[in-house]
Amino acid sequence: MSDQAVLFERKTAGIAVVTLNRPNVHNAFNDVMIAQLTNCLNEIATDEKIRVMLLQSKGKSFSSGADLNWMRAAVDNSADQNVEDAKKLAGLFHRLDTMPIPTVVRVQGPAFAGGLGLVACCDIALGAKGAKFAVAEVKLGLIPAVISPYLAQAIGASAARQFFQTAEVFGANKAKQIGLLHEAVDSAHLDSTVTKVIKSILGNAQGANRACKKLIYEIGSQVSEEFRADTARQIASIRSTVEAQEGMSAFFERRHPQWVEEK
Amino acid sequence: MAEQEVLLSIDARGIGTITINRPQVYNAYNADLLEALGQAIEAFVDDKHVRIIQIRSNGKLFQAGADINWLKANSSNSLEVNRSISELTTNTFKTLNECSKPLVVLVQGGCFGGGVGIVAAADIVISEEGVEFAITEVRWGLVAGPILTQLVSAIGLQNTRRFSLTAELFDANRALEIGLIHHVCPVGGLDKAVLPVFELLLRAGPNALNATKQLIFDATGTSLDDKTAHWIINQNASQRQSSEASEGLASFVERRKPSWYPRGKENDQNY
């Protein structure tokens, strides 16, 4: 059904394919998509028959992150509602990061802001050479709050300091170099690369894969519930500021925000 | 007397060499080899004549990880026995990883499973070109618990996620790219390639080297703490006793595919 924000398909041999399906808005996620994606991941997480998950998206862009219309409207909600909404977003990344099975993500095009967060929460990230990336939040007066723990783990503190603060666009090769992508291949070879990795996983023992995934989480710097709630409060608070509201308005009005000096 | 699992020598420069010596089984480790390896490291750390420790191995393959026959023989044993195996493995890798003197590892042929853990435990790794690596445990229904923490330190969380979950092969160039090894040399060129490394390490103050190494662990919090070690040991032991692991180990010994291996044409499609 085309009005589904997220498509979910069970393939043979225990493969779950999850497809972001809002191509007309570059697969940006709003409250509907966050809820659908979270539900879908919950279903996969409790299905013992599923052995590997593939996350992909429709259209040219992988995902441009949170839908700015939805972000901007948060200011109209009560403070509590605003934080609750942000917690759902934080919950989505946590859900993806802690899936009990190996997760593969197919990044066919640009991934910005929260879209980059989705990539960082997966185990194996395979991208097309033409894909572009940016931790774009500060450009809009926002911060990469809820994705920061996952992204910083994936790319390391040094790259996080650079890209969180410059919001600059970087290519797939750079993404591979800093550890965000595992492979950057020609678009024509993206599907075969995905297939190869999934086949490797299917050749492994399911119980061991699940146990291994648990272990990876246990030994990694686990993101505590407290810290997640704190990141949610931070994004809820900053998106209500005059600065962020101006940044997001400027984006929609296709103009520079006030803090950019006109030349 | 049975052949020695590891051979030890110390040269005039203060380089202590540990040579893993089970070439007939691709230097796979059993309990005897692990114990000998851990004791060798401890002896070299205590020996004031030793300034640098190097690990290498005899035969075509650097190291094939755990001896599957040894694991298989014990997987049906009691939980106690399996816990002691996991404990020995985890402690030996901790000893290797946190050894206070500079540790250099030289790799030839291939390096699989726990062998990748030996490499990740080193300060400096040189590999011949063309060497293949793989974190193979899940393929046999096992979990690479005892080596995972140092793998994360060496190659980062995302590379650990990928290579420990897929068990796929990667070559020396890829190993170089992800930071598992530091230098690739031509086949047969390990002795020559390691010379400048020794030269540099011998120029450094021995106490300063040890203090630097200690500081690296303290500053990054990458020593294996007792709580995590306990968790790894329990999980490693119980997974080895699972029916899945016994099928995986049996399939290895019987040279067949395990029951979970995908079959049929539908697996050839793109997803």
Short mmCIF file of C-alpha atoms in Angstrom, two decimals:
data_model
loop_
_atom_site.label_atom_id
_atom_site.label_comp_id
_atom_site.label_asym_id
_atom_site.label_seq_id
_atom_site.Cartn_x
_atom_site.Cartn_y
_atom_site.Cartn_z
CA MET A 1 0.00 0.00 0.00
CA SER A 2 1.50 3.27 -1.08
CA ASP A 3 0.48 5.41 1.89
CA GLN A 4 2.49 3.22 4.20
CA ALA A 5 5.47 5.17 5.48
CA VAL A 6 7.33 1.92 6.08
CA LEU A 7 7.08 -1.30 4.08
CA PHE A 8 7.89 -4.63 5.68
CA GLU A 9 8.40 -7.88 3.86
CA ARG A 10 9.47 -11.31 5.06
CA LYS A 11 11.60 -13.05 2.47
CA THR A 12 12.46 -16.71 2.38
CA ALA A 13 15.30 -17.97 4.54
CA GLY A 14 14.48 -15.61 7.40
CA ILE A 15 15.26 -12.26 5.83
CA ALA A 16 13.23 -9.21 6.90
CA VAL A 17 13.30 -6.31 4.46
CA VAL A 18 12.25 -2.94 5.85
CA THR A 19 11.80 -0.13 3.35
CA LEU A 20 11.38 3.55 4.18
CA ASN A 21 8.65 4.72 1.85
CA ARG A 22 8.31 8.47 1.81
CA PRO A 23 10.42 9.12 -1.30
CA ASN A 24 8.63 12.38 -2.12
CA VAL A 25 10.07 13.93 1.09
CA HIS A 26 13.44 12.17 0.86
CA ASN A 27 12.27 9.62 3.41
CA ALA A 28 12.23 12.17 6.19
CA PHE A 29 10.63 10.79 9.33
CA ASN A 30 7.65 12.34 11.05
CA ASP A 31 5.62 10.94 13.94
CA VAL A 32 3.79 8.47 11.67
CA MET A 33 6.96 7.04 10.22
CA ILE A 34 8.66 6.89 13.63
CA ALA A 35 5.72 4.92 15.00
CA GLN A 36 5.48 2.58 12.01
CA LEU A 37 9.20 1.94 11.91
CA THR A 38 9.38 1.32 15.66
CA ASN A 39 6.43 -1.10 15.49
CA CYS A 40 7.96 -2.89 12.56
CA LEU A 41 11.32 -3.28 14.33
CA ASN A 42 9.54 -4.52 17.46
CA GLU A 43 7.78 -7.16 15.40
CA ILE A 44 11.04 -8.27 13.81
CA ALA A 45 12.82 -8.32 17.16
CA THR A 46 10.29 -10.77 18.60
CA ASP A 47 10.15 -13.05 15.55
CA GLU A 48 12.44 -15.99 16.21
CA LYS A 49 12.32 -17.01 12.55
CA ILE A 50 13.98 -13.86 11.29
CA ARG A 51 17.74 -14.20 10.99
CA VAL A 52 18.83 -10.97 9.35
CA MET A 53 17.28 -7.59 8.63
CA LEU A 54 17.85 -5.33 5.67
CA LEU A 55 16.98 -1.64 6.01
CA GLN A 56 16.65 0.27 2.76
CA SER A 57 14.61 3.08 1.29
CA LYS A 58 12.63 4.01 -1.80
CA GLY A 59 13.65 6.77 -4.14
CA LYS A 60 16.81 8.75 -4.64
CA SER A 61 17.55 9.67 -1.04
CA PHE A 62 18.20 7.22 1.75
CA SER A 63 16.80 9.57 4.37
CA SER A 64 17.08 13.25 5.11
CA GLY A 65 16.45 12.70 8.84
CA ALA A 66 13.63 14.11 10.90
CA ASP A 67 10.87 15.84 8.97
CA LEU A 68 11.40 19.53 9.63
CA ASN A 69 7.69 20.27 9.41
CA TRP A 70 7.19 17.91 12.30
CA MET A 71 10.21 19.29 14.18
CA ARG A 72 9.05 22.85 13.71
CA ALA A 73 5.53 22.08 14.90
CA ALA A 74 6.88 20.76 18.20
CA VAL A 75 6.90 24.34 19.47
CA ASP A 76 3.09 24.35 19.30
CA ASN A 77 2.85 21.42 21.72
CA SER A 78 3.07 21.54 25.48
CA ALA A 79 6.57 21.18 26.90
CA ASP A 80 5.72 17.69 28.14
CA GLN A 81 4.31 16.61 24.80
CA ASN A 82 7.41 17.97 23.08
CA VAL A 83 9.69 15.87 25.28
CA GLU A 84 7.48 12.79 24.87
CA ASP A 85 7.71 13.14 21.08
CA ALA A 86 11.47 13.46 21.24
CA LYS A 87 11.65 10.36 23.43
CA LYS A 88 9.87 8.40 20.73
CA LEU A 89 12.53 9.47 18.27
CA ALA A 90 15.27 8.49 20.73
CA GLY A 91 13.43 5.20 21.28
CA LEU A 92 13.51 4.43 17.57
CA PHE A 93 17.31 4.70 17.37
CA HIS A 94 17.68 2.64 20.52
CA ARG A 95 15.36 -0.01 19.09
CA LEU A 96 17.38 -0.22 15.87
CA ASP A 97 20.73 -0.24 17.67
CA THR A 98 19.70 -3.11 19.94
CA MET A 99 18.01 -5.39 17.40
CA PRO A 100 18.77 -8.99 18.42
CA ILE A 101 19.78 -10.00 14.89
CA PRO A 102 22.39 -8.72 12.43
CA THR A 103 21.17 -5.61 10.62
CA VAL A 104 22.33 -4.53 7.17
CA VAL A 105 21.59 -1.10 5.74
CA ARG A 106 21.59 -0.27 2.02
CA VAL A 107 22.43 3.40 1.53
CA GLN A 108 21.64 4.17 -2.10
CA GLY A 109 21.61 7.96 -1.81
CA PRO A 110 22.00 10.92 0.54
CA ALA A 111 21.67 10.36 4.29
CA PHE A 112 21.48 13.48 6.40
CA ALA A 113 21.09 14.18 10.11
CA GLY A 114 18.79 11.50 11.60
CA GLY A 115 19.15 9.50 8.37
CA LEU A 116 22.81 9.17 9.26
CA GLY A 117 21.73 8.04 12.71
CA LEU A 118 19.83 5.12 11.16
CA VAL A 119 22.97 4.08 9.29
CA ALA A 120 25.09 4.24 12.45
CA CYS A 121 22.63 2.04 14.37
CA CYS A 122 22.97 -0.83 11.89
CA ASP A 123 25.68 -3.47 12.02
CA ILE A 124 26.76 -3.40 8.41
CA ALA A 125 26.40 -0.30 6.26
CA LEU A 126 26.77 -0.67 2.50
CA GLY A 127 26.59 2.48 0.41
CA ALA A 128 26.66 3.69 -3.18
CA LYS A 129 29.70 5.77 -4.11
CA GLY A 130 27.48 8.72 -5.03
CA ALA A 131 25.78 8.87 -1.62
CA LYS A 132 26.35 12.06 0.36
CA PHE A 133 26.30 12.54 4.10
CA ALA A 134 26.05 15.41 6.56
CA VAL A 135 25.37 15.85 10.24
CA ALA A 136 23.37 18.87 9.17
CA GLU A 137 21.62 19.81 12.45
CA VAL A 138 23.60 22.88 13.50
CA LYS A 139 22.96 24.45 10.12
CA LEU A 140 19.30 24.56 11.10
CA GLY A 141 19.87 25.72 14.65
CA LEU A 142 19.41 22.16 15.95
CA ILE A 143 21.79 19.61 17.49
CA PRO A 144 22.35 15.93 16.62
CA ALA A 145 21.16 15.04 20.12
CA VAL A 146 19.44 11.66 19.95
CA ILE A 147 21.73 10.23 17.27
CA SER A 148 24.96 11.47 18.88
CA PRO A 149 25.80 8.40 20.98
CA TYR A 150 25.41 5.99 18.06
CA LEU A 151 27.12 8.20 15.53
CA ALA A 152 30.03 9.00 17.82
CA GLN A 153 30.54 5.29 18.48
CA ALA A 154 30.52 4.57 14.77
CA ILE A 155 32.82 7.34 13.56
CA GLY A 156 34.90 8.02 16.68
CA ALA A 157 35.30 11.13 18.77
CA SER A 158 37.65 12.89 16.39
CA ALA A 159 35.39 12.68 13.33
CA ALA A 160 32.37 13.48 15.51
CA ARG A 161 33.99 16.71 16.65
CA GLN A 162 34.52 17.70 13.04
CA PHE A 163 31.29 16.71 11.37
CA PHE A 164 28.90 17.50 14.24
CA GLN A 165 30.20 21.06 14.29
CA THR A 166 30.91 21.86 10.65
CA ALA A 167 27.72 20.20 9.32
CA GLU A 168 29.69 19.86 6.10
CA VAL A 169 28.68 17.44 3.35
CA PHE A 170 31.01 14.46 2.85
CA GLY A 171 31.08 11.67 0.30
CA ALA A 172 30.88 7.89 0.53
CA ASN A 173 34.64 7.39 0.47
CA LYS A 174 35.06 9.69 3.44
CA ALA A 175 32.16 7.90 5.13
CA LYS A 176 34.00 4.63 4.67
CA GLN A 177 37.25 6.11 5.90
CA ILE A 178 35.71 7.26 9.18
CA GLY A 179 33.94 3.96 9.71
CA LEU A 180 30.35 4.94 8.99
CA LEU A 181 30.13 2.80 5.85
CA HIS A 182 31.72 -0.61 5.53
CA GLU A 183 31.70 -0.53 1.74
CA ALA A 184 31.32 2.22 -0.84
CA VAL A 185 30.60 0.64 -4.23
CA ASP A 186 29.29 1.68 -7.64
CA SER A 187 25.49 1.88 -7.65
CA ALA A 188 25.39 -0.99 -10.13
CA HIS A 189 27.10 -3.24 -7.59
CA LEU A 190 25.18 -2.19 -4.50
CA ASP A 191 22.60 -4.98 -4.67
CA SER A 192 25.14 -7.70 -5.26
CA THR A 193 27.21 -6.38 -2.35
CA VAL A 194 24.14 -6.48 -0.11
CA THR A 195 23.34 -10.00 -1.28
CA LYS A 196 26.86 -11.19 -0.57
CA VAL A 197 26.83 -9.90 3.00
CA ILE A 198 23.38 -11.34 3.71
CA LYS A 199 24.50 -14.69 2.35
CA SER A 200 27.49 -14.66 4.68
CA ILE A 201 25.18 -14.08 7.61
CA LEU A 202 22.76 -16.83 6.53
CA GLY A 203 25.68 -19.24 6.50
CA ASN A 204 26.26 -18.59 10.19
CA ALA A 205 24.46 -20.09 13.16
CA GLN A 206 21.41 -18.11 14.18
CA GLY A 207 21.79 -18.62 17.91
CA ALA A 208 25.46 -17.68 17.77
CA ASN A 209 24.67 -14.60 15.70
CA ARG A 210 22.11 -13.51 18.28
CA ALA A 211 24.48 -14.23 21.16
CA CYS A 212 27.26 -12.39 19.36
CA LYS A 213 25.02 -9.38 18.85
CA LYS A 214 24.21 -9.30 22.56
CA LEU A 215 27.89 -9.47 23.35
CA ILE A 216 28.69 -6.60 21.01
CA TYR A 217 26.13 -4.49 22.79
CA GLU A 218 27.40 -5.54 26.20
CA ILE A 219 31.02 -4.67 25.47
CA GLY A 220 30.28 -1.50 23.52
CA SER A 221 29.59 1.64 25.51
CA GLN A 222 25.91 0.97 25.99
CA VAL A 223 23.70 4.00 25.82
CA SER A 224 21.86 4.23 29.14
CA GLU A 225 18.17 5.02 29.39
CA GLU A 226 19.08 8.07 31.42
CA PHE A 227 21.36 9.41 28.73
CA ARG A 228 18.79 8.71 26.02
CA ALA A 229 16.14 10.63 27.96
CA ASP A 230 18.61 13.46 28.36
CA THR A 231 19.27 13.64 24.60
CA ALA A 232 15.50 13.70 24.03
CA ARG A 233 15.12 16.62 26.45
CA GLN A 234 17.95 18.42 24.69
CA ILE A 235 16.43 18.16 21.22
CA ALA A 236 12.97 19.03 22.59
CA SER A 237 14.38 22.12 24.20
CA ILE A 238 16.54 23.35 21.35
CA ARG A 239 13.95 22.88 18.65
CA SER A 240 11.68 25.28 20.51
CA THR A 241 14.26 28.06 20.57
CA VAL A 242 13.95 31.18 18.45
CA GLU A 243 17.22 30.24 16.76
CA ALA A 244 16.03 26.79 15.67
CA GLN A 245 12.63 28.08 14.59
CA GLU A 246 14.42 30.66 12.44
CA GLY A 247 16.76 27.99 11.03
CA MET A 248 13.91 25.69 10.04
CA SER A 249 11.80 28.55 8.63
CA ALA A 250 14.77 29.67 6.54
CA PHE A 251 15.08 26.14 5.21
CA PHE A 252 11.46 26.08 4.04
CA GLU A 253 11.62 29.60 2.68
CA ARG A 254 14.81 28.72 0.80
CA ARG A 255 16.69 31.64 2.27
CA HIS A 256 19.69 32.02 4.54
CA PRO A 257 18.91 32.13 8.24
CA GLN A 258 19.54 35.44 9.97
CA TRP A 259 22.91 34.35 11.36
CA VAL A 260 24.40 33.93 7.88
CA GLU A 261 25.86 37.18 6.69
CA GLU A 262 24.73 38.15 3.22
CA LYS A 263 27.64 38.85 0.93
CA MET B 1 57.78 -35.97 25.66
CA ALA B 2 55.16 -34.35 23.53
CA GLU B 3 56.26 -31.53 21.29
CA GLN B 4 56.22 -28.12 22.86
CA GLU B 5 53.23 -25.98 22.01
CA VAL B 6 55.25 -22.79 22.17
CA LEU B 7 58.99 -22.28 21.73
CA LEU B 8 60.75 -19.50 23.62
CA SER B 9 63.98 -17.64 23.04
CA ILE B 10 65.55 -14.39 24.15
CA ASP B 11 68.21 -12.68 22.07
CA ALA B 12 71.02 -10.31 23.06
CA ARG B 13 68.97 -7.24 22.15
CA GLY B 14 66.27 -8.14 24.65
CA ILE B 15 63.72 -9.45 22.18
CA GLY B 16 61.75 -12.33 23.63
CA THR B 17 60.28 -14.55 20.91
CA ILE B 18 57.28 -16.80 21.40
CA THR B 19 56.81 -19.20 18.49
CA ILE B 20 53.47 -20.97 18.37
CA ASN B 21 54.30 -24.51 17.38
CA ARG B 22 51.39 -26.74 16.39
CA PRO B 23 51.82 -26.44 12.61
CA GLN B 24 50.16 -29.82 12.02
CA VAL B 25 46.83 -28.28 13.13
CA TYR B 26 47.52 -24.79 11.74
CA ASN B 27 48.63 -23.70 15.21
CA ALA B 28 45.09 -24.05 16.56
CA TYR B 29 45.04 -23.67 20.32
CA ASN B 30 43.93 -26.17 22.91
CA ALA B 31 44.20 -25.79 26.70
CA ASP B 32 47.91 -26.71 26.73
CA LEU B 33 48.78 -24.13 24.11
CA LEU B 34 46.77 -21.38 25.83
CA GLU B 35 48.39 -22.13 29.17
CA ALA B 36 51.86 -22.16 27.63
CA LEU B 37 51.16 -18.89 25.82
CA GLY B 38 49.91 -17.11 28.93
CA GLN B 39 52.84 -18.41 31.01
CA ALA B 40 55.32 -17.33 28.33
CA ILE B 41 53.96 -13.79 28.33
CA GLU B 42 54.05 -13.61 32.12
CA ALA B 43 57.61 -14.98 32.23
CA PHE B 44 58.80 -12.44 29.64
CA VAL B 45 57.08 -9.59 31.44
CA ASP B 46 58.88 -10.61 34.66
CA ASP B 47 62.25 -11.10 32.95
CA LYS B 48 64.19 -7.85 33.07
CA HIS B 49 66.31 -8.93 30.08
CA VAL B 50 63.26 -8.89 27.84
CA ARG B 51 62.35 -5.48 26.43
CA ILE B 52 60.11 -6.45 23.52
CA ILE B 53 57.94 -9.52 23.00
CA GLN B 54 57.20 -10.95 19.58
CA ILE B 55 54.76 -13.69 18.70
CA ARG B 56 55.10 -15.65 15.50
CA SER B 57 54.25 -19.17 14.44
CA ASN B 58 55.63 -22.14 12.59
CA GLY B 59 54.07 -23.46 9.40
CA LYS B 60 51.93 -22.15 6.58
CA LEU B 61 49.19 -20.50 8.64
CA PHE B 62 49.74 -18.05 11.45
CA GLN B 63 46.88 -19.33 13.59
CA ALA B 64 43.52 -21.01 13.02
CA GLY B 65 41.88 -20.04 16.33
CA ALA B 66 40.62 -22.67 18.75
CA ASP B 67 41.23 -26.32 17.97
CA ILE B 68 37.74 -27.41 16.94
CA ASN B 69 38.39 -31.01 17.96
CA TRP B 70 39.25 -29.81 21.44
CA LEU B 71 36.10 -27.70 21.63
CA LYS B 72 33.96 -30.52 20.26
CA ALA B 73 35.35 -33.00 22.75
CA ASN B 74 34.41 -30.65 25.57
CA SER B 75 31.13 -29.14 24.40
CA SER B 76 29.20 -32.14 25.75
CA ASN B 77 31.14 -31.96 29.00
CA SER B 78 29.78 -30.35 32.18
CA LEU B 79 29.12 -26.63 32.48
CA GLU B 80 32.00 -26.50 34.96
CA VAL B 81 34.47 -27.85 32.41
CA ASN B 82 33.13 -25.48 29.77
CA ARG B 83 33.37 -22.55 32.13
CA SER B 84 36.98 -23.40 32.87
CA ILE B 85 37.75 -23.48 29.12
CA SER B 86 36.10 -20.09 28.61
CA GLU B 87 37.89 -18.75 31.66
CA LEU B 88 41.26 -19.94 30.42
CA THR B 89 40.61 -18.47 26.96
CA THR B 90 39.37 -15.12 28.28
CA ASN B 91 42.21 -14.81 30.79
CA THR B 92 44.86 -15.71 28.24
CA PHE B 93 43.62 -13.06 25.83
CA LYS B 94 43.52 -10.56 28.69
CA THR B 95 47.13 -11.43 29.55
CA LEU B 96 48.14 -10.97 25.90
CA ASN B 97 46.19 -7.75 25.42
CA GLU B 98 47.26 -6.10 28.65
CA CYS B 99 50.87 -7.33 28.68
CA SER B 100 52.96 -4.42 29.94
CA LYS B 101 55.81 -4.76 27.41
CA PRO B 102 55.54 -3.91 23.70
CA LEU B 103 54.02 -6.84 21.82
CA VAL B 104 54.78 -7.38 18.13
CA VAL B 105 52.93 -10.04 16.10
CA LEU B 106 54.04 -11.38 12.71
CA VAL B 107 51.40 -13.02 10.53
CA GLN B 108 51.74 -15.40 7.60
CA GLY B 109 49.27 -17.45 5.54
CA GLY B 110 45.97 -17.10 7.37
CA CYS B 111 44.52 -16.03 10.68
CA PHE B 112 41.08 -17.08 11.88
CA GLY B 113 38.81 -16.93 14.91
CA GLY B 114 40.85 -16.53 18.08
CA GLY B 115 43.93 -15.91 15.93
CA VAL B 116 42.42 -12.55 15.05
CA GLY B 117 42.25 -11.95 18.80
CA ILE B 118 46.01 -12.54 19.13
CA VAL B 119 46.55 -9.98 16.38
CA ALA B 120 44.16 -7.49 18.01
CA ALA B 121 46.03 -7.90 21.30
CA ALA B 122 49.31 -6.72 19.77
CA ASP B 123 50.78 -3.24 19.71
CA ILE B 124 52.33 -3.64 16.28
CA VAL B 125 51.28 -6.20 13.66
CA ILE B 126 53.03 -6.99 10.40
CA SER B 127 51.40 -9.35 7.93
CA GLU B 128 52.53 -10.88 4.68
CA GLU B 129 50.46 -9.76 1.73
CA GLY B 130 47.63 -12.08 0.71
CA VAL B 131 47.01 -13.33 4.24
CA GLU B 132 43.32 -14.01 4.85
CA PHE B 133 41.56 -13.13 8.05
CA ALA B 134 38.09 -14.02 9.37
CA ILE B 135 36.27 -13.92 12.69
CA THR B 136 34.75 -17.31 12.02
CA GLU B 137 33.09 -18.26 15.32
CA VAL B 138 29.42 -17.77 14.40
CA ARG B 139 29.91 -20.03 11.40
CA TRP B 140 30.37 -22.94 13.81
CA GLY B 141 27.65 -21.82 16.20
CA LEU B 142 30.18 -20.23 18.56
CA VAL B 143 30.62 -16.71 19.92
CA ALA B 144 33.91 -14.85 19.77
CA GLY B 145 33.43 -13.56 23.32
CA PRO B 146 36.96 -13.70 24.72
CA ILE B 147 38.40 -11.62 21.87
CA LEU B 148 35.59 -9.14 21.25
CA THR B 149 36.66 -6.36 23.61
CA GLN B 150 40.13 -6.07 22.12
CA LEU B 151 38.66 -6.30 18.63
CA VAL B 152 36.50 -3.27 19.35
CA SER B 153 39.61 -1.46 20.58
CA ALA B 154 41.55 -2.43 17.47
CA ILE B 155 39.06 -2.08 14.61
CA GLY B 156 36.22 -0.08 16.16
CA LEU B 157 32.66 -1.01 16.99
CA GLN B 158 31.25 -0.93 13.46
CA ASN B 159 33.94 -3.16 11.96
CA THR B 160 33.53 -5.55 14.87
CA ARG B 161 29.77 -5.58 14.23
CA ARG B 162 30.30 -6.41 10.61
CA PHE B 163 33.10 -8.95 10.68
CA SER B 164 32.02 -10.85 13.80
CA LEU B 165 28.44 -11.19 12.52
CA THR B 166 29.19 -12.10 8.90
CA ALA B 167 32.31 -14.24 9.55
CA GLU B 168 33.41 -13.25 6.05
CA LEU B 169 36.99 -13.43 4.79
CA PHE B 170 39.03 -10.25 4.42
CA ASP B 171 42.57 -9.89 3.19
CA ALA B 172 45.66 -8.18 4.58
CA ASN B 173 44.95 -4.95 2.71
CA ARG B 174 41.49 -4.71 4.24
CA ALA B 175 42.96 -5.61 7.63
CA LEU B 176 45.37 -2.70 7.15
CA GLU B 177 42.54 -0.37 6.20
CA ILE B 178 40.45 -1.17 9.28
CA GLY B 179 43.44 -0.88 11.61
CA LEU B 180 43.80 -4.53 12.58
CA ILE B 181 47.37 -4.63 11.27
CA HIS B 182 49.93 -1.90 10.71
CA HIS B 183 52.12 -3.02 7.84
CA VAL B 184 51.87 -5.41 4.89
CA CYS B 185 55.11 -6.95 3.56
CA PRO B 186 55.87 -9.32 0.68
CA VAL B 187 55.55 -13.05 1.30
CA GLY B 188 58.68 -14.21 3.09
CA GLY B 189 59.54 -10.67 4.13
CA LEU B 190 58.45 -10.69 7.80
CA ASP B 191 61.98 -10.85 9.24
CA LYS B 192 63.11 -7.93 7.18
CA ALA B 193 59.96 -5.87 7.76
CA VAL B 194 60.13 -6.20 11.53
CA LEU B 195 63.73 -4.93 11.81
CA PRO B 196 62.93 -1.21 11.74
CA VAL B 197 60.14 -1.79 14.27
CA PHE B 198 62.56 -3.44 16.69
CA GLU B 199 65.07 -0.69 15.97
CA LEU B 200 62.56 1.98 17.01
CA LEU B 201 61.32 0.12 20.08
CA LEU B 202 64.90 -0.49 21.24
CA ARG B 203 65.64 3.22 21.02
CA ALA B 204 62.80 3.94 23.43
CA GLY B 205 63.28 3.97 27.20
CA PRO B 206 62.01 0.60 28.48
CA ASN B 207 60.26 2.14 31.49
CA ALA B 208 58.74 4.88 29.36
CA LEU B 209 57.37 2.23 26.99
CA ASN B 210 55.77 0.29 29.82
CA ALA B 211 54.34 3.43 31.38
CA THR B 212 52.95 4.56 28.03
CA LYS B 213 51.28 1.23 27.51
CA GLN B 214 49.74 1.28 30.96
CA LEU B 215 48.50 4.80 30.38
CA ILE B 216 46.85 3.85 27.09
CA PHE B 217 44.71 1.31 28.95
CA ASP B 218 43.99 3.56 31.91
CA ALA B 219 43.15 6.60 29.81
CA THR B 220 40.83 4.77 27.46
CA GLY B 221 39.33 2.42 30.04
CA THR B 222 40.01 -0.56 27.77
CA SER B 223 41.28 -3.02 30.37
CA LEU B 224 38.89 -5.95 30.67
CA ASP B 225 37.08 -5.54 33.98
CA ASP B 226 36.02 -8.50 36.11
CA LYS B 227 32.31 -7.95 35.58
CA THR B 228 32.54 -7.99 31.77
CA ALA B 229 34.98 -10.92 31.90
CA HIS B 230 32.56 -12.89 34.08
CA TRP B 231 29.74 -12.17 31.66
CA ILE B 232 31.81 -13.16 28.63
CA ILE B 233 32.93 -16.42 30.28
CA ASN B 234 29.40 -17.49 31.20
CA GLN B 235 27.98 -16.64 27.83
CA ASN B 236 30.84 -18.27 25.95
CA ALA B 237 30.51 -21.48 27.95
CA SER B 238 26.74 -21.79 27.61
CA GLN B 239 26.75 -21.10 23.86
CA ARG B 240 29.38 -23.83 23.39
CA GLN B 241 27.07 -26.28 25.14
CA SER B 242 24.08 -25.42 22.94
CA SER B 243 22.72 -27.87 20.39
CA GLU B 244 23.52 -25.27 17.75
CA ALA B 245 27.21 -25.28 18.61
CA SER B 246 27.32 -29.07 18.68
CA GLU B 247 25.80 -29.14 15.17
CA GLY B 248 28.27 -26.47 14.03
CA LEU B 249 31.29 -28.25 15.46
CA ALA B 250 30.09 -31.60 14.09
CA SER B 251 29.64 -30.08 10.63
CA PHE B 252 33.21 -28.79 10.76
CA VAL B 253 34.68 -32.14 11.71
CA GLU B 254 32.49 -34.01 9.20
CA ARG B 255 33.35 -31.47 6.49
CA ARG B 256 29.72 -30.79 5.66
CA LYS B 257 27.46 -27.77 5.81
CA PRO B 258 25.60 -27.21 9.08
CA SER B 259 21.81 -27.73 9.19
CA TRP B 260 21.11 -23.99 9.17
CA TYR B 261 23.03 -23.37 5.95
CA PRO B 262 20.74 -21.82 3.33
CA ARG B 263 19.73 -24.09 0.51
CA GLY B 264 17.96 -23.64 -2.78
CA LYS B 265 17.71 -21.13 -5.55
CA GLU B 266 15.79 -18.48 -3.65
CA ASN B 267 19.03 -17.60 -1.90
CA ASP B 268 20.64 -16.49 -5.13
CA GLN B 269 18.29 -13.58 -5.65
CA ASN B 270 19.05 -10.00 -4.77
CA TYR B 271 17.21 -8.66 -1.76
#
